Short mmCIF file of C-alpha atoms (C1' of nucleotides) in Angstrom, two decimals:
data_model
loop_
_atom_site.label_atom_id
_atom_site.label_comp_id
_atom_site.label_asym_id
_atom_site.label_seq_id
_atom_site.Cartn_x
_atom_site.Cartn_y
_atom_site.Cartn_z
CA MET A 148 -8.99 37.91 -3.79
CA SER A 149 -12.04 35.85 -3.21
CA ALA A 150 -13.47 35.97 0.27
CA ASP A 151 -14.31 32.39 -0.38
CA ARG A 152 -14.38 29.53 1.99
CA PRO A 153 -11.14 28.89 3.80
CA HIS A 154 -10.10 25.68 2.10
CA LEU A 155 -11.53 26.22 -1.33
CA ALA A 156 -8.41 27.86 -2.58
CA ASP A 157 -6.27 25.06 -1.20
CA VAL A 158 -8.30 22.42 -2.94
CA ASN A 159 -8.16 24.32 -6.15
CA ALA A 160 -4.43 24.79 -5.98
CA SER A 161 -3.93 21.12 -5.30
CA LEU A 162 -6.05 20.12 -8.23
CA ARG A 163 -4.17 22.47 -10.48
CA GLN A 164 -0.87 21.14 -9.31
CA LEU A 165 -2.10 17.63 -9.84
CA MET A 166 -2.84 18.32 -13.44
CA GLN A 167 0.35 20.22 -13.88
CA LEU A 168 2.28 17.26 -12.55
CA SER A 169 0.57 14.95 -14.94
CA GLN A 170 1.53 17.18 -17.82
CA THR A 171 5.13 17.37 -16.76
CA ARG A 172 5.26 13.67 -16.20
CA SER A 173 3.87 13.02 -19.62
CA LYS A 174 6.56 15.10 -21.23
CA LYS A 175 9.25 13.29 -19.34
CA ILE A 176 7.93 9.94 -20.40
CA ARG A 177 7.91 11.13 -23.95
CA LYS A 178 11.53 12.08 -23.76
CA GLU A 179 12.46 8.74 -22.30
CA THR A 180 10.31 6.44 -24.37
CA GLY A 181 9.22 8.46 -27.34
CA ILE A 182 5.61 7.86 -26.36
CA THR A 183 3.35 10.26 -24.53
CA GLY A 184 1.22 9.48 -21.54
CA PRO A 185 -2.12 9.33 -23.30
CA GLN A 186 -0.63 7.24 -26.07
CA LEU A 187 0.76 4.84 -23.52
CA LEU A 188 -2.58 4.60 -21.81
CA ALA A 189 -4.28 3.82 -25.08
CA MET A 190 -1.75 1.12 -25.85
CA LYS A 191 -2.13 -0.43 -22.45
CA THR A 192 -5.87 -0.53 -22.84
CA LEU A 193 -5.55 -2.15 -26.22
CA ALA A 194 -3.14 -4.68 -24.81
CA ASP A 195 -5.77 -5.69 -22.31
CA SER A 196 -8.68 -5.61 -24.73
CA PRO A 197 -7.81 -5.94 -28.40
CA ASN A 198 -10.18 -5.01 -31.19
CA LEU A 199 -11.76 -2.08 -29.45
CA SER A 200 -13.50 0.54 -31.50
CA ILE A 201 -12.63 4.20 -31.27
CA SER A 202 -15.68 4.96 -29.18
CA GLU A 203 -15.14 2.08 -26.82
CA LEU A 204 -11.50 2.97 -26.31
CA ALA A 205 -12.48 6.56 -25.72
CA ARG A 206 -14.97 5.50 -23.10
CA ARG A 207 -12.43 3.42 -21.28
CA ILE A 208 -9.84 6.13 -20.99
CA TYR A 209 -12.33 8.91 -20.36
CA LEU A 210 -11.55 10.84 -23.49
CA HIS A 211 -13.54 12.29 -26.33
CA PRO A 212 -13.63 10.18 -29.50
CA ALA A 213 -12.23 13.08 -31.47
CA THR A 214 -9.23 13.13 -29.19
CA VAL A 215 -8.72 9.41 -29.51
CA VAL A 216 -8.72 9.68 -33.27
CA GLY A 217 -5.67 11.91 -33.05
CA ILE A 218 -3.90 9.68 -30.57
CA VAL A 219 -4.54 6.61 -32.69
CA ASP A 220 -3.42 8.49 -35.79
CA ARG A 221 -0.06 9.14 -34.22
CA LEU A 222 0.30 5.65 -32.85
CA GLU A 223 -0.55 4.24 -36.24
CA GLY A 224 1.94 6.61 -37.79
CA HIS A 225 4.59 5.07 -35.62
CA GLY A 226 3.48 1.61 -36.53
CA LEU A 227 2.43 0.71 -33.02
CA VAL A 228 -1.30 0.36 -33.58
CA GLU A 229 -3.33 -0.89 -36.48
CA ARG A 230 -6.77 0.04 -37.75
CA THR A 231 -8.83 -2.66 -39.40
CA PRO A 232 -12.34 -2.21 -40.71
CA SER A 233 -14.94 -4.06 -38.72
CA LYS A 234 -16.96 -6.75 -40.42
CA LYS A 235 -19.98 -6.33 -38.24
CA ASP A 236 -20.37 -2.63 -38.59
CA ARG A 237 -18.69 -0.99 -41.50
CA ARG A 238 -18.62 2.32 -39.70
CA GLN A 239 -16.36 1.00 -37.02
CA VAL A 240 -12.69 0.24 -36.95
CA ASN A 241 -10.99 -2.37 -34.84
CA LEU A 242 -7.90 -1.22 -33.04
CA LYS A 243 -5.08 -3.57 -32.28
CA LEU A 244 -1.49 -3.35 -31.18
CA THR A 245 0.97 -4.33 -33.84
CA ARG A 246 3.89 -6.55 -33.08
CA ALA A 247 6.01 -3.46 -32.72
CA GLY A 248 3.43 -1.98 -30.43
CA LYS A 249 3.49 -4.93 -28.11
CA GLY A 250 7.25 -4.87 -28.11
CA ALA A 251 7.36 -1.17 -27.30
CA LEU A 252 4.90 -1.69 -24.49
CA ARG A 253 6.97 -4.49 -23.08
CA LYS A 254 10.09 -2.41 -23.19
CA THR A 255 8.49 0.51 -21.42
CA PRO A 256 9.73 0.78 -17.87
CA VAL A 257 7.03 0.06 -15.36
CA SER A 258 7.67 3.36 -13.70
CA ALA A 259 6.59 5.05 -16.88
CA GLN A 260 3.56 2.94 -17.58
CA ASP A 261 1.36 5.80 -16.55
CA PRO A 262 1.69 9.52 -16.10
CA MET A 263 1.07 9.71 -12.41
CA LEU A 264 1.83 6.31 -11.11
CA ALA A 265 5.55 6.46 -10.68
CA GLY A 266 5.34 8.12 -7.32
CA LEU A 267 2.67 5.79 -6.10
CA GLU A 268 4.44 2.53 -6.59
CA ALA A 269 6.61 3.18 -3.62
CA LEU A 270 3.62 3.51 -1.36
CA PRO A 271 2.60 0.68 0.91
CA ASP A 272 -0.61 -1.07 0.11
CA LYS A 273 -2.54 0.39 2.99
CA LYS A 274 -1.83 3.96 2.05
CA LEU A 275 -2.49 3.23 -1.55
CA LYS A 276 -5.88 1.82 -0.80
CA ARG A 277 -6.83 4.78 1.33
CA LEU A 278 -5.71 7.06 -1.41
CA ALA A 279 -7.79 5.23 -3.95
CA VAL A 280 -10.86 5.48 -1.78
CA ASN A 281 -10.38 9.15 -1.07
CA LEU A 282 -9.80 9.99 -4.68
CA SER A 283 -12.84 8.16 -5.88
CA LYS A 284 -14.88 10.05 -3.31
CA ILE A 285 -13.57 13.33 -4.57
CA VAL A 286 -14.31 12.38 -8.10
CA LYS A 287 -17.80 11.33 -7.20
CA VAL A 288 -18.54 14.64 -5.55
CA LEU A 289 -17.26 16.62 -8.47
CA GLU A 290 -18.93 14.37 -10.96
CA THR A 291 -22.39 14.68 -9.51
CA HIS A 292 -22.14 18.40 -9.48
CA ALA A 293 -20.82 18.47 -12.96
CA LYS A 294 -23.95 16.84 -14.27
CA GLY A 295 -22.76 13.38 -15.13
CA PRO A 296 -21.33 12.69 -18.57
CA ALA A 297 -23.84 9.92 -19.16
CA PRO A 298 -26.68 11.63 -21.06
CA LYS A 299 -24.90 11.86 -24.34
CA ARG A 300 -27.54 13.59 -26.32
CA ARG A 301 -27.14 13.07 -29.99
CA ARG A 302 -28.49 15.77 -32.13
CA GLY A 303 -26.82 15.09 -35.39
CA ARG A 304 -29.67 15.64 -37.74
CA PRO A 305 -28.41 14.77 -41.18
CA ARG A 306 -28.30 17.81 -43.29
CA LYS A 307 -28.36 18.27 -46.98
CA GLU A 308 -25.19 20.04 -47.87
CA GLU A 309 -22.79 19.83 -50.74
CA SER A 310 -19.18 19.71 -49.82
CA LEU A 311 -15.84 18.63 -51.07
CA PRO A 312 -15.51 15.04 -52.12
CA LYS A 313 -13.36 14.43 -49.14
CA LYS A 314 -13.77 11.13 -47.55
CA ARG A 315 -11.74 8.82 -45.49
CA ARG A 316 -13.71 5.94 -44.26
CA ALA A 317 -13.10 2.75 -42.40
CA GLY A 318 -11.50 0.96 -45.29
CA LYS A 319 -8.03 2.30 -45.47
CA PRO A 320 -5.79 1.57 -48.40
CA ALA A 321 -2.41 2.54 -47.01
CA MET B 246 -0.77 -4.05 -17.46
CA SER B 247 -0.93 -2.66 -14.02
CA ALA B 248 -2.26 -5.76 -12.40
CA ASP B 249 0.75 -5.76 -10.16
CA ARG B 250 -0.92 -3.67 -7.51
CA PRO B 251 -4.59 -3.82 -6.72
CA HIS B 252 -5.38 -0.14 -6.29
CA LEU B 253 -2.98 1.41 -8.72
CA ALA B 254 -5.44 1.25 -11.56
CA ASP B 255 -8.16 2.77 -9.43
CA VAL B 256 -5.99 5.70 -8.47
CA ASN B 257 -5.00 6.24 -12.03
CA ALA B 258 -8.56 6.14 -13.26
CA SER B 259 -9.60 8.64 -10.64
CA LEU B 260 -6.84 11.01 -11.57
CA ARG B 261 -7.78 10.79 -15.18
CA GLN B 262 -11.39 11.43 -14.42
CA LEU B 263 -10.37 14.37 -12.35
CA MET B 264 -8.56 15.93 -15.24
CA GLN B 265 -11.30 15.13 -17.66
CA LEU B 266 -13.80 16.76 -15.36
CA SER B 267 -11.71 19.87 -15.19
CA GLN B 268 -11.59 20.03 -18.94
CA THR B 269 -15.32 19.60 -19.28
CA ARG B 270 -15.92 22.16 -16.61
CA SER B 271 -13.71 24.63 -18.37
CA LYS B 272 -15.64 24.21 -21.57
CA LYS B 273 -18.91 24.73 -19.81
CA ILE B 274 -17.70 27.91 -18.23
CA ARG B 275 -16.65 29.07 -21.61
CA LYS B 276 -20.08 28.50 -22.99
CA GLU B 277 -21.64 30.42 -20.15
CA THR B 278 -19.25 33.29 -19.83
CA GLY B 279 -17.25 33.28 -23.03
CA ILE B 280 -14.06 32.90 -21.06
CA THR B 281 -12.14 29.72 -20.44
CA GLY B 282 -10.82 28.46 -17.14
CA PRO B 283 -7.17 29.37 -17.64
CA GLN B 284 -8.16 32.77 -18.98
CA LEU B 285 -10.31 33.35 -15.96
CA LEU B 286 -7.49 32.35 -13.68
CA ALA B 287 -5.15 34.76 -15.40
CA MET B 288 -7.66 37.57 -15.07
CA LYS B 289 -8.25 36.87 -11.42
CA THR B 290 -4.53 36.95 -10.79
CA LEU B 291 -4.19 40.24 -12.61
CA ALA B 292 -7.10 41.65 -10.65
CA ASP B 293 -5.22 40.92 -7.48
CA SER B 294 -1.84 42.05 -8.72
CA PRO B 295 -1.84 44.45 -11.63
CA ASN B 296 1.19 45.14 -13.77
CA LEU B 297 2.56 41.64 -13.69
CA SER B 298 4.95 40.56 -16.38
CA ILE B 299 4.39 37.49 -18.49
CA SER B 300 6.94 35.50 -16.56
CA GLU B 301 5.59 36.52 -13.19
CA LEU B 302 2.05 35.72 -14.17
CA ALA B 303 3.18 32.39 -15.50
CA ARG B 304 4.89 31.61 -12.22
CA ARG B 305 1.82 32.42 -10.24
CA ILE B 306 -0.52 30.21 -12.16
CA TYR B 307 1.96 27.38 -12.64
CA LEU B 308 2.16 27.68 -16.39
CA HIS B 309 4.89 27.97 -18.97
CA PRO B 310 5.52 31.50 -20.25
CA ALA B 311 4.90 30.32 -23.77
CA THR B 312 1.46 29.16 -22.73
CA VAL B 313 0.69 32.42 -21.00
CA VAL B 314 1.57 34.36 -24.12
CA GLY B 315 -1.22 32.61 -25.94
CA ILE B 316 -3.70 33.14 -23.15
CA VAL B 317 -2.86 36.82 -22.91
CA ASP B 318 -3.05 37.11 -26.68
CA ARG B 319 -6.61 35.91 -26.66
CA LEU B 320 -7.59 38.02 -23.68
CA GLU B 321 -6.10 41.04 -25.33
CA GLY B 322 -7.92 40.15 -28.51
CA HIS B 323 -11.15 40.36 -26.59
CA GLY B 324 -10.16 43.64 -25.06
CA LEU B 325 -10.06 42.29 -21.54
CA VAL B 326 -6.35 42.65 -20.87
CA GLU B 327 -3.81 45.21 -21.95
CA ARG B 328 -0.11 44.95 -22.64
CA THR B 329 2.03 47.95 -21.89
CA PRO B 330 5.78 48.09 -22.33
CA SER B 331 7.65 48.35 -19.09
CA LYS B 332 9.72 51.43 -18.47
CA LYS B 333 12.22 49.71 -16.26
CA ASP B 334 13.02 46.85 -18.53
CA ARG B 335 12.19 47.20 -22.18
CA ARG B 336 12.03 43.46 -22.56
CA GLN B 337 9.11 43.17 -20.25
CA VAL B 338 5.46 43.96 -20.67
CA ASN B 339 3.07 45.00 -17.95
CA LEU B 340 -0.24 43.23 -17.93
CA LYS B 341 -3.38 44.91 -16.70
CA LEU B 342 -7.08 44.31 -16.82
CA THR B 343 -8.93 46.80 -18.95
CA ARG B 344 -12.13 48.34 -17.79
CA ALA B 345 -14.00 45.73 -19.78
CA GLY B 346 -11.88 43.06 -18.20
CA LYS B 347 -12.76 44.15 -14.71
CA GLY B 348 -16.40 44.31 -15.64
CA ALA B 349 -16.34 40.85 -17.13
CA LEU B 350 -14.67 39.50 -14.04
CA ARG B 351 -17.27 41.09 -11.83
CA LYS B 352 -20.05 39.63 -13.86
CA THR B 353 -18.64 36.12 -13.68
CA PRO B 354 -20.64 33.95 -11.34
CA VAL B 355 -18.69 32.87 -8.32
CA SER B 356 -19.48 29.29 -9.07
CA ALA B 357 -17.53 29.65 -12.28
CA GLN B 358 -14.55 31.43 -10.85
CA ASP B 359 -12.57 28.26 -11.16
CA PRO B 360 -12.83 25.07 -13.13
CA MET B 361 -13.31 22.60 -10.33
CA LEU B 362 -14.82 24.56 -7.54
CA ALA B 363 -18.47 24.55 -8.43
CA GLY B 364 -19.11 21.12 -7.00
CA LEU B 365 -17.18 21.84 -3.86
CA GLU B 366 -19.07 24.83 -2.66
CA ALA B 367 -21.95 22.72 -1.53
CA LEU B 368 -19.74 20.72 0.79
CA PRO B 369 -19.75 21.39 4.51
CA ASP B 370 -16.65 22.90 5.95
CA LYS B 371 -15.51 19.78 7.70
CA LYS B 372 -15.53 17.68 4.61
CA LEU B 373 -13.91 20.41 2.63
CA LYS B 374 -11.07 20.67 5.05
CA ARG B 375 -10.47 16.96 5.05
CA LEU B 376 -10.51 17.01 1.31
CA ALA B 377 -7.97 19.78 1.21
CA VAL B 378 -5.67 17.91 3.53
CA ASN B 379 -5.93 14.69 1.64
CA LEU B 380 -5.35 16.32 -1.67
CA SER B 381 -2.31 18.19 -0.55
CA LYS B 382 -0.89 14.94 0.75
CA ILE B 383 -1.41 13.28 -2.55
CA VAL B 384 0.19 16.14 -4.35
CA LYS B 385 3.14 16.06 -2.05
CA VAL B 386 3.75 12.40 -2.63
CA LEU B 387 3.56 12.75 -6.36
CA GLU B 388 5.64 15.86 -6.33
CA THR B 389 8.54 14.35 -4.46
CA HIS B 390 8.68 11.43 -6.76
CA ALA B 391 8.40 13.63 -9.78
CA LYS B 392 11.31 15.77 -8.75
CA GLY B 393 13.99 13.20 -8.28
CA PRO B 394 12.81 9.66 -7.92
CA ALA B 395 15.56 8.25 -10.01
CA PRO B 396 18.92 8.17 -8.29
CA LYS B 397 20.24 6.45 -11.33
CA ARG B 398 23.81 7.49 -11.58
CA ARG B 399 25.00 7.92 -15.04
CA ARG B 400 28.62 7.64 -15.74
CA GLY B 401 30.27 8.78 -18.85
CA ARG B 402 29.25 11.18 -21.51
CA PRO B 403 25.81 12.59 -21.92
CA ARG B 404 23.97 11.12 -24.79
CA LYS B 405 22.67 13.08 -27.67
CA GLU B 406 18.97 12.71 -27.62
CA GLU B 407 17.09 11.65 -30.63
CA SER B 408 13.55 12.37 -31.55
CA LEU B 409 11.61 9.68 -33.15
CA PRO B 410 10.54 9.60 -36.74
CA LYS B 411 7.60 11.79 -37.37
CA LYS B 412 4.98 11.18 -39.88
CA ARG B 413 2.80 13.75 -41.38
CA ARG B 414 -0.83 13.49 -41.94
CA ALA B 415 -3.51 15.77 -43.09
CA GLY B 416 -3.23 18.90 -41.05
CA LYS B 417 -4.37 22.40 -41.33
CA PRO B 418 -2.01 24.72 -43.15
CA ALA B 419 -2.86 27.78 -41.11
"C1'" DA C 102 33.60 49.15 -25.97
"C1'" DT C 103 33.01 44.61 -27.13
"C1'" DT C 104 32.16 40.24 -25.70
"C1'" DT C 105 29.88 36.99 -23.03
"C1'" DG C 106 26.09 35.38 -20.50
"C1'" DC C 107 21.63 35.77 -18.71
"C1'" DT C 108 16.68 37.05 -18.87
"C1'" DT C 109 12.25 38.07 -21.14
"C1'" DT C 110 9.00 37.72 -24.65
"C1'" DT C 111 7.73 35.65 -28.71
"C1'" DT C 112 7.41 32.14 -32.46
"C1'" DC C 113 7.34 27.44 -34.05
"C1'" DG C 114 6.36 22.61 -33.73
"C1'" DT C 115 3.97 18.86 -31.55
"C1'" DA C 116 0.39 16.81 -28.71
"C1'" DT C 117 -3.55 16.78 -26.12
"C1'" DA C 118 -8.65 17.86 -25.56
"C1'" DC C 119 -13.38 19.08 -26.75
"C1'" DA C 120 -17.50 20.85 -29.48
"C1'" DA C 121 -19.67 21.04 -33.65
"C1'" DA C 122 -20.21 19.69 -38.19
"C1'" DT C 123 -19.89 15.91 -41.73
"C1'" DA C 124 -20.05 11.53 -44.01
"C1'" DA C 125 -21.27 6.84 -43.97
"C1'" DT C 126 -23.76 3.39 -42.11
"C1'" DT C 127 -27.07 1.02 -39.20
"C1'" DT C 128 -31.46 0.65 -37.01
"C1'" DG C 129 -36.25 1.70 -36.42
"C1'" DT C 130 -40.74 3.28 -38.22
"C1'" DT C 131 -44.21 3.69 -41.37
"C1'" DA D 856 -39.31 -0.10 -49.73
"C1'" DA D 857 -38.88 4.51 -48.23
"C1'" DC D 858 -38.07 7.60 -44.72
"C1'" DA D 859 -36.52 9.07 -40.24
"C1'" DA D 860 -33.52 8.64 -36.35
"C1'" DA D 861 -29.52 7.13 -34.10
"C1'" DT D 862 -24.42 5.76 -34.28
"C1'" DT D 863 -19.68 5.84 -35.59
"C1'" DA D 864 -15.45 7.75 -37.22
"C1'" DT D 865 -13.55 11.68 -38.99
"C1'" DT D 866 -12.68 16.65 -39.96
"C1'" DT D 867 -12.52 21.35 -38.58
"C1'" DG D 868 -11.82 25.00 -35.34
"C1'" DT D 869 -10.32 26.70 -30.96
"C1'" DA D 870 -7.69 26.55 -26.67
"C1'" DT D 871 -4.48 24.77 -23.70
"C1'" DA D 872 0.36 23.18 -22.68
"C1'" DC D 873 5.30 22.48 -23.15
"C1'" DG D 874 10.08 22.55 -25.18
"C1'" DA D 875 13.32 24.65 -28.23
"C1'" DA D 876 15.00 28.42 -30.25
"C1'" DA D 877 14.79 33.14 -32.10
"C1'" DA D 878 14.90 38.13 -31.02
"C1'" DA D 879 15.81 41.82 -28.10
"C1'" DG D 880 17.56 43.78 -23.99
"C1'" DC D 881 20.28 43.91 -19.85
"C1'" DA D 882 24.45 43.31 -17.01
"C1'" DA D 883 28.94 41.97 -15.73
"C1'" DA D 884 33.65 40.68 -17.33
"C1'" DT D 885 37.44 41.24 -20.19
#
DNA sequence: ATTTGCTTTTTCGTATACAAATAATTTGTT
DNA sequence: AACAAATTATTTGTATACGAAAAAGCAAAT
């Protein structure tokens, strides 16, 4: 195959496996707790910082807002998270854990609190720290070369277009 | 929250960023070449080893056969890959790159040959090697704990598993 | 030969994940 | 105030990704 550099393939395989493991782990958690990895992460973040908006939550868990909408939809469907319209900005919604959500989070085994963390808890602190440092280095390298995600260029020029009277805005009846 | 260990959160954030970067990278490749990361990986594998079956291809790229079916469907839809029924076993199909597929693969810039590799090519060999070693260590740790970290012995009858209540929301009716 | 059991591909359902488009609102400019 | 630009949440469309089960074929046992 590629007459690439010697270790490029190794790195790539490792990264692939890493992601594969995360996927598998997520499925397992779902079977055990009924909640998926990303959902759990969202709940944990909301437990730490209530009343986040969709965008802010998305930023904190490194996901696209559109993805977070789906995750929150499902969590809300299960009665674990609640949307409330924001008073300050009527475009925004405030996300909060419901009582059931907090309870579910409390009941979740620590080993399942995050997709990849189960295997790491057994590590001694020294190794863990080294791992954290190494990983963040890797990420930094890849990030710089991937043209940082910061310059979020908005180009949504409002357009005049008739469409279906479909609207679901912040104020939810439910 | 994961305030129990100091570096656990860092590691987790890095891993998440890693996966998010891969996703972003894949999308960018798609915009440039019209082919996504997984599709590219499948094509590369078929270029190396023609006439693979779905299962075998799935094994080689660490994916579920059901996932590979979709990937091959799309590649075939673009005329890049061809399914031919196997003579030996009429259940199987043989996968091959078409002429167009080979051409497309040849035209793909090396820097896009894999989702995460673009940023790594600029690294000197020493760093790259260290990175490879570190990564494979990480993977190994996570892998072991993902395989059988729970020596929980269960006595008695296996429980019938129960899925949780699902709620419908506006979806697309195909 | 029929049954039983396994493998292989496919289909279905669910859940990420992102880009682009849209709707509603807020902010800034004139 | 009126108009333009930027923001926010959502919808739509496409592509992974997996598990479960259907559909078809193969192989060994009875």
